């Protein structure tokens, strides 16, 4: 991919699971993708589940799919305890309808299930019965896998931040082929031989 890359937008909200998207955003940034944080209603600071305070770059109403390379939705307690994050699921629908990819991990997959976005796409999450509790119609498309990509939508469970990042990096072409495989082997399997491949590639 050449030229100026559109930003990747990372949704941020109170109780966001800060460990779930770090690999993806860090290496997208290293590959030249600006990362911008987007909050629901205002740009007031939010606090992650780990106590990190994040100052959002913009509010959801300012976000347009055509200005973005990808929308990343991390998990958060709020996905399962309130409807406060439903606007992010609706925005995910707008992104997918516009042909712009979305990546959801952990509780965000339940939000997308409630929005109907997993009914006709292969997907995964923490466990199948977690999504089944949403009452969604996509149970037959659930896949027991670390991470799944189907028609522009990436899903993963909370224990798979590296597999999640692999799908993100591959979908956007940040890393490809042997380099993407080596990246995954290094960060998922601690394979020392993979480091040499990445160093040679300048990744």
Tab-separated table of N, CA and C in Angstrom, residues 16-129:
chain	number	residue	atom	x	y	z
A	16	UNK	N	-13.044	0.071	28.974
A	16	UNK	CA	-12.510	-0.650	27.821
A	16	UNK	C	-11.362	-1.551	28.263
A	17	UNK	N	-11.288	-2.709	27.644
A	17	UNK	CA	-10.261	-3.711	27.969
A	17	UNK	C	-8.975	-3.337	27.241
A	18	UNK	N	-8.090	-2.652	27.935
A	18	UNK	CA	-6.951	-2.019	27.279
A	18	UNK	C	-5.915	-2.990	26.741
A	19	UNK	N	-5.924	-4.242	27.168
A	19	UNK	CA	-4.939	-5.210	26.661
A	19	UNK	C	-5.338	-5.805	25.310
A	20	UNK	N	-6.554	-5.610	24.898
A	20	UNK	CA	-7.063	-6.356	23.745
A	20	UNK	C	-6.660	-5.792	22.390
A	21	UNK	N	-6.340	-4.518	22.327
A	21	UNK	CA	-6.079	-3.892	21.022
A	21	UNK	C	-4.675	-3.323	20.888
A	22	UNK	N	-3.856	-3.464	21.918
A	22	UNK	CA	-2.525	-2.857	21.910
A	22	UNK	C	-1.618	-3.349	20.800
A	23	UNK	N	-1.598	-4.655	20.557
A	23	UNK	CA	-0.763	-5.174	19.468
A	23	UNK	C	-1.209	-4.594	18.127
A	24	UNK	N	-2.512	-4.569	17.914
A	24	UNK	CA	-3.023	-4.089	16.627
A	24	UNK	C	-2.682	-2.626	16.409
A	25	UNK	N	-2.987	-1.773	17.380
A	25	UNK	CA	-2.771	-0.349	17.167
A	25	UNK	C	-1.285	-0.003	17.112
A	26	UNK	N	-0.476	-0.652	17.930
A	26	UNK	CA	0.953	-0.338	17.930
A	26	UNK	C	1.592	-0.639	16.579
A	27	UNK	N	1.268	-1.786	16.015
A	27	UNK	CA	1.933	-2.163	14.775
A	27	UNK	C	1.275	-1.548	13.549
A	28	UNK	N	0.015	-1.170	13.647
A	28	UNK	CA	-0.568	-0.359	12.580
A	28	UNK	C	0.119	1.004	12.539
A	29	UNK	N	0.348	1.588	13.710
A	29	UNK	CA	1.032	2.883	13.762
A	29	UNK	C	2.438	2.768	13.186
A	30	UNK	N	3.131	1.689	13.506
A	30	UNK	CA	4.485	1.489	12.967
A	30	UNK	C	4.459	1.310	11.458
A	31	UNK	N	3.350	0.803	10.940
A	31	UNK	CA	3.217	0.595	9.495
A	31	UNK	C	2.713	1.845	8.777
A	32	UNK	N	2.520	2.931	9.517
A	32	UNK	CA	2.149	4.184	8.885
A	32	UNK	C	0.687	4.565	8.951
A	33	UNK	N	-0.096	3.827	9.729
A	33	UNK	CA	-1.510	4.172	9.891
A	33	UNK	C	-1.685	5.060	11.120
A	34	UNK	N	-2.120	6.304	10.960
A	34	UNK	CA	-2.428	7.111	12.148
A	34	UNK	C	-3.560	6.444	12.938
A	35	UNK	N	-3.443	6.441	14.241
A	35	UNK	CA	-4.492	5.870	15.099
A	35	UNK	C	-5.185	7.017	15.821
A	36	UNK	N	-6.498	7.092	15.661
A	36	UNK	CA	-7.289	8.141	16.298
A	36	UNK	C	-8.324	7.479	17.205
A	37	UNK	N	-8.525	8.062	18.373
A	37	UNK	CA	-9.482	7.510	19.320
A	37	UNK	C	-10.812	8.243	19.201
A	38	UNK	N	-11.891	7.471	19.283
A	38	UNK	CA	-13.224	8.044	19.109
A	38	UNK	C	-14.126	7.615	20.269
A	39	UNK	N	-14.778	8.583	20.894
A	39	UNK	CA	-15.685	8.318	22.013
A	39	UNK	C	-17.125	8.481	21.555
A	40	UNK	N	-18.051	8.117	22.412
A	40	UNK	CA	-19.459	8.088	22.017
A	40	UNK	C	-20.042	9.485	21.805
A	41	UNK	N	-20.136	10.261	22.854
A	41	UNK	CA	-20.872	11.526	22.758
A	41	UNK	C	-19.995	12.759	22.853
A	42	UNK	N	-18.967	12.714	23.696
A	42	UNK	CA	-18.101	13.875	23.899
A	42	UNK	C	-16.649	13.411	23.873
A	43	UNK	N	-15.744	14.364	23.912
A	43	UNK	CA	-14.322	14.018	23.964
A	43	UNK	C	-13.775	14.119	25.387
A	44	UNK	N	-14.657	13.997	26.364
A	44	UNK	CA	-14.202	13.951	27.753
A	44	UNK	C	-13.373	12.689	27.965
A	45	UNK	N	-12.353	12.730	28.824
A	45	UNK	CA	-11.514	11.549	29.035
A	45	UNK	C	-12.317	10.335	29.491
A	46	UNK	N	-11.872	9.167	29.072
A	46	UNK	CA	-12.464	7.910	29.515
A	46	UNK	C	-11.395	7.125	30.262
A	47	UNK	N	-11.835	6.168	31.059
A	47	UNK	CA	-10.903	5.389	31.873
A	47	UNK	C	-11.051	3.911	31.551
A	48	UNK	N	-9.932	3.292	31.191
A	48	UNK	CA	-9.949	1.868	30.841
A	48	UNK	C	-10.120	1.015	32.077
A	49	UNK	N	-10.326	-0.268	31.854
A	49	UNK	CA	-10.485	-1.189	32.973
A	49	UNK	C	-9.200	-1.294	33.787
A	50	UNK	N	-8.067	-0.952	33.147
A	50	UNK	CA	-6.783	-0.955	33.845
A	50	UNK	C	-6.445	0.376	34.485
A	51	UNK	N	-7.369	1.337	34.438
A	51	UNK	CA	-7.150	2.622	35.080
A	51	UNK	C	-6.430	3.644	34.226
A	52	UNK	N	-6.234	3.359	32.931
A	52	UNK	CA	-5.598	4.323	32.041
A	52	UNK	C	-6.614	5.365	31.590
A	53	UNK	N	-6.232	6.631	31.675
A	53	UNK	CA	-7.116	7.703	31.212
A	53	UNK	C	-6.756	8.032	29.768
A	54	UNK	N	-7.762	8.035	28.908
A	54	UNK	CA	-7.568	8.271	27.481
A	54	UNK	C	-8.350	9.515	27.074
A	55	UNK	N	-7.686	10.420	26.383
A	55	UNK	CA	-8.328	11.621	25.868
A	55	UNK	C	-8.753	11.354	24.421
A	56	UNK	N	-10.043	11.193	24.154
A	56	UNK	CA	-10.488	10.896	22.785
A	56	UNK	C	-10.156	12.032	21.816
A	57	UNK	N	-9.873	11.658	20.575
A	57	UNK	CA	-9.586	12.645	19.531
A	57	UNK	C	-10.853	13.241	18.937
A	58	UNK	N	-11.924	12.464	18.912
A	58	UNK	CA	-13.176	12.951	18.331
A	58	UNK	C	-14.352	12.180	18.904
A	59	UNK	N	-15.538	12.715	18.692
A	59	UNK	CA	-16.776	12.054	19.108
A	59	UNK	C	-17.358	11.281	17.932
A	60	UNK	N	-18.178	10.312	18.239
A	60	UNK	CA	-18.710	9.403	17.222
A	60	UNK	C	-19.466	10.143	16.121
A	61	UNK	N	-20.142	11.216	16.473
A	61	UNK	CA	-20.912	11.962	15.475
A	61	UNK	C	-20.028	12.579	14.400
A	62	UNK	N	-18.741	12.730	14.699
A	62	UNK	CA	-17.801	13.323	13.738
A	62	UNK	C	-17.164	12.291	12.817
A	63	UNK	N	-17.385	11.023	13.087
A	63	UNK	CA	-16.700	9.951	12.359
A	63	UNK	C	-17.487	9.540	11.125
A	64	UNK	N	-16.811	9.531	9.975
A	64	UNK	CA	-17.421	9.092	8.724
A	64	UNK	C	-16.616	7.921	8.167
A	65	UNK	N	-17.280	6.880	7.684
A	65	UNK	CA	-16.548	5.730	7.153
A	65	UNK	C	-15.539	6.104	6.073
A	66	UNK	N	-15.886	7.062	5.224
A	66	UNK	CA	-14.997	7.409	4.121
A	66	UNK	C	-13.697	8.058	4.583
A	67	UNK	N	-13.635	8.462	5.850
A	67	UNK	CA	-12.420	9.071	6.390
A	67	UNK	C	-11.564	8.075	7.161
A	68	UNK	N	-11.909	6.808	7.104
A	68	UNK	CA	-11.269	5.813	7.959
A	68	UNK	C	-10.804	4.592	7.174
A	69	UNK	N	-9.748	3.965	7.668
A	69	UNK	CA	-9.297	2.680	7.123
A	69	UNK	C	-9.942	1.507	7.844
A	70	UNK	N	-10.310	1.718	9.107
A	70	UNK	CA	-10.792	0.619	9.941
A	70	UNK	C	-11.355	1.184	11.234
A	71	UNK	N	-12.418	0.557	11.735
A	71	UNK	CA	-12.948	0.848	13.063
A	71	UNK	C	-12.661	-0.337	13.964
A	72	UNK	N	-11.981	-0.088	15.088
A	72	UNK	CA	-11.660	-1.136	16.060
A	72	UNK	C	-12.528	-0.942	17.295
A	73	UNK	N	-13.216	-2.005	17.698
A	73	UNK	CA	-14.086	-1.978	18.867
A	73	UNK	C	-13.544	-2.928	19.930
A	74	UNK	N	-12.937	-2.425	20.988
A	74	UNK	CA	-12.478	-3.295	22.073
A	74	UNK	C	-13.623	-3.717	22.981
A	75	UNK	N	-13.356	-4.720	23.772
A	75	UNK	CA	-14.322	-5.134	24.773
A	75	UNK	C	-14.397	-4.114	25.899
A	76	UNK	N	-15.457	-4.220	26.690
A	76	UNK	CA	-15.656	-3.357	27.863
A	76	UNK	C	-16.816	-3.923	28.656
A	77	UNK	N	-16.785	-3.717	29.960
A	77	UNK	CA	-17.901	-4.156	30.793
A	77	UNK	C	-19.216	-3.547	30.309
A	78	UNK	N	-19.145	-2.325	29.796
A	78	UNK	CA	-20.365	-1.620	29.403
A	78	UNK	C	-21.122	-2.298	28.266
A	79	UNK	N	-20.445	-3.114	27.465
A	79	UNK	CA	-21.168	-3.809	26.390
A	79	UNK	C	-22.256	-4.714	26.958
A	80	UNK	N	-22.051	-5.222	28.178
A	80	UNK	CA	-22.984	-6.199	28.738
A	80	UNK	C	-23.856	-5.641	29.859
A	81	UNK	N	-23.601	-4.413	30.269
A	81	UNK	CA	-24.342	-3.885	31.417
A	81	UNK	C	-25.259	-2.714	31.081
A	82	UNK	N	-25.043	-2.078	29.929
A	82	UNK	CA	-25.883	-0.945	29.541
A	82	UNK	C	-26.061	-0.957	28.024
A	83	UNK	N	-26.866	-0.033	27.532
A	83	UNK	CA	-26.995	0.177	26.084
A	83	UNK	C	-26.150	1.354	25.607
A	84	UNK	N	-25.265	1.846	26.461
A	84	UNK	CA	-24.511	3.054	26.146
A	84	UNK	C	-23.635	2.906	24.902
A	85	UNK	N	-23.192	1.682	24.628
A	85	UNK	CA	-22.264	1.483	23.507
A	85	UNK	C	-22.969	1.057	22.216
A	86	UNK	N	-24.298	0.946	22.259
A	86	UNK	CA	-25.038	0.561	21.052
A	86	UNK	C	-24.749	1.485	19.863
A	87	UNK	N	-24.506	2.791	20.080
A	87	UNK	CA	-24.172	3.635	18.928
A	87	UNK	C	-22.926	3.178	18.176
A	88	UNK	N	-21.995	2.564	18.873
A	88	UNK	CA	-20.807	2.047	18.190
A	88	UNK	C	-21.162	0.871	17.281
A	89	UNK	N	-22.097	0.025	17.718
A	89	UNK	CA	-22.535	-1.085	16.875
A	89	UNK	C	-23.253	-0.568	15.638
A	90	UNK	N	-24.052	0.482	15.813
A	90	UNK	CA	-24.723	1.073	14.651
A	90	UNK	C	-23.708	1.698	13.691
A	91	UNK	N	-22.663	2.296	14.253
A	91	UNK	CA	-21.605	2.850	13.406
A	91	UNK	C	-20.873	1.737	12.675
A	92	UNK	N	-20.697	0.601	13.336
A	92	UNK	CA	-20.066	-0.540	12.673
A	92	UNK	C	-20.888	-0.977	11.458
A	93	UNK	N	-22.186	-0.958	11.592
A	93	UNK	CA	-23.046	-1.288	10.449
A	93	UNK	C	-22.822	-0.307	9.296
A	94	UNK	N	-22.744	0.984	9.624
A	94	UNK	CA	-22.522	1.988	8.586
A	94	UNK	C	-21.173	1.780	7.902
A	95	UNK	N	-20.154	1.435	8.680
A	95	UNK	CA	-18.833	1.156	8.105
A	95	UNK	C	-18.904	-0.026	7.143
A	96	UNK	N	-19.486	-1.117	7.585
A	96	UNK	CA	-19.551	-2.313	6.739
A	96	UNK	C	-20.383	-2.061	5.495
A	97	UNK	N	-21.474	-1.330	5.645
A	97	UNK	CA	-22.303	-0.992	4.482
A	97	UNK	C	-21.522	-0.156	3.472
A	98	UNK	N	-20.565	0.637	3.981
A	98	UNK	CA	-19.750	1.494	3.117
A	98	UNK	C	-18.505	0.783	2.596
A	99	UNK	N	-18.331	-0.480	2.984
A	99	UNK	CA	-17.166	-1.232	2.531
A	99	UNK	C	-15.899	-0.952	3.307
A	100	UNK	N	-16.033	-0.373	4.513
A	100	UNK	CA	-14.885	-0.090	5.370
A	100	UNK	C	-14.869	-1.131	6.491
A	101	UNK	N	-13.737	-1.797	6.724
A	101	UNK	CA	-13.726	-2.914	7.673
A	101	UNK	C	-13.896	-2.497	9.129
A	102	UNK	N	-14.314	-3.477	9.917
A	102	UNK	CA	-14.527	-3.321	11.354
A	102	UNK	C	-13.864	-4.502	12.043
A	103	UNK	N	-13.243	-4.255	13.190
A	103	UNK	CA	-12.626	-5.315	13.984
A	103	UNK	C	-13.162	-5.228	15.408
A	104	UNK	N	-13.778	-6.308	15.886
A	104	UNK	CA	-14.402	-6.319	17.214
A	104	UNK	C	-13.853	-7.485	18.026
A	105	UNK	N	-13.562	-7.228	19.281
A	105	UNK	CA	-13.010	-8.256	20.153
A	105	UNK	C	-13.785	-8.275	21.472
A	106	UNK	N	-13.908	-9.460	22.039
A	106	UNK	CA	-14.504	-9.642	23.363
A	106	UNK	C	-15.944	-9.117	23.400
A	107	UNK	N	-16.280	-8.272	24.352
A	107	UNK	CA	-17.652	-7.810	24.520
A	107	UNK	C	-18.213	-7.074	23.331
A	108	UNK	N	-17.340	-6.494	22.516
A	108	UNK	CA	-17.827	-5.799	21.329
A	108	UNK	C	-18.497	-6.761	20.358
A	109	UNK	N	-18.105	-8.037	20.382
A	109	UNK	CA	-18.768	-9.003	19.504
A	109	UNK	C	-20.227	-9.177	19.910
A	110	UNK	N	-20.502	-9.088	21.210
A	110	UNK	CA	-21.895	-9.182	21.657
A	110	UNK	C	-22.690	-7.971	21.188
A	111	UNK	N	-22.055	-6.811	21.214
A	111	UNK	CA	-22.724	-5.619	20.697
A	111	UNK	C	-23.073	-5.762	19.230
A	112	UNK	N	-22.168	-6.337	18.444
A	112	UNK	CA	-22.439	-6.546	17.021
A	112	UNK	C	-23.495	-7.628	16.818
A	113	UNK	N	-23.499	-8.619	17.702
A	113	UNK	CA	-24.536	-9.653	17.621
A	113	UNK	C	-25.916	-9.038	17.839
A	114	UNK	N	-26.032	-8.163	18.819
A	114	UNK	CA	-27.314	-7.511	19.095
A	114	UNK	C	-27.751	-6.635	17.920
A	115	UNK	N	-26.792	-6.104	17.200
A	115	UNK	CA	-27.081	-5.252	16.046
A	115	UNK	C	-27.418	-6.072	14.806
A	116	UNK	N	-27.258	-7.409	14.884
A	116	UNK	CA	-27.567	-8.271	13.750
A	116	UNK	C	-26.438	-8.442	12.754
A	117	UNK	N	-25.248	-7.942	13.097
A	117	UNK	CA	-24.146	-7.976	12.142
A	117	UNK	C	-23.446	-9.326	12.063
A	118	UNK	N	-23.744	-10.225	13.004
A	118	UNK	CA	-23.128	-11.549	12.977
A	118	UNK	C	-24.090	-12.621	12.475
A	119	UNK	N	-25.291	-12.237	12.109
A	119	UNK	CA	-26.289	-13.222	11.702
A	119	UNK	C	-25.894	-13.965	10.427
A	120	UNK	N	-25.203	-13.275	9.514
A	120	UNK	CA	-24.884	-13.906	8.237
A	120	UNK	C	-23.398	-13.877	7.922
A	121	UNK	N	-22.561	-13.720	8.964
A	121	UNK	CA	-21.113	-13.754	8.780
A	121	UNK	C	-20.502	-14.796	9.705
A	122	UNK	N	-19.480	-15.490	9.241
A	122	UNK	CA	-18.700	-16.338	10.131
A	122	UNK	C	-18.045	-15.441	11.183
A	123	UNK	N	-17.997	-15.912	12.425
A	123	UNK	CA	-17.496	-15.079	13.508
A	123	UNK	C	-17.092	-15.926	14.691
A	124	UNK	N	-16.422	-15.306	15.638
A	124	UNK	CA	-16.086	-15.969	16.888
A	124	UNK	C	-16.190	-14.961	18.023
A	125	UNK	N	-15.945	-15.430	19.236
A	125	UNK	CA	-15.996	-14.577	20.418
A	125	UNK	C	-15.331	-15.339	21.557
A	126	UNK	N	-15.686	-15.019	22.776
A	126	UNK	CA	-15.120	-15.725	23.927
A	126	UNK	C	-15.546	-17.192	23.916
A	127	UNK	N	-16.854	-17.415	23.887
A	127	UNK	CA	-17.458	-18.747	23.787
A	127	UNK	C	-18.802	-18.576	23.099
A	128	UNK	N	-19.294	-19.632	22.502
A	128	UNK	CA	-20.531	-19.527	21.722
A	128	UNK	C	-21.724	-19.132	22.586
A	129	UNK	N	-21.786	-19.651	23.824
A	129	UNK	CA	-22.980	-19.363	24.627
A	129	UNK	C	-23.009	-17.915	25.115
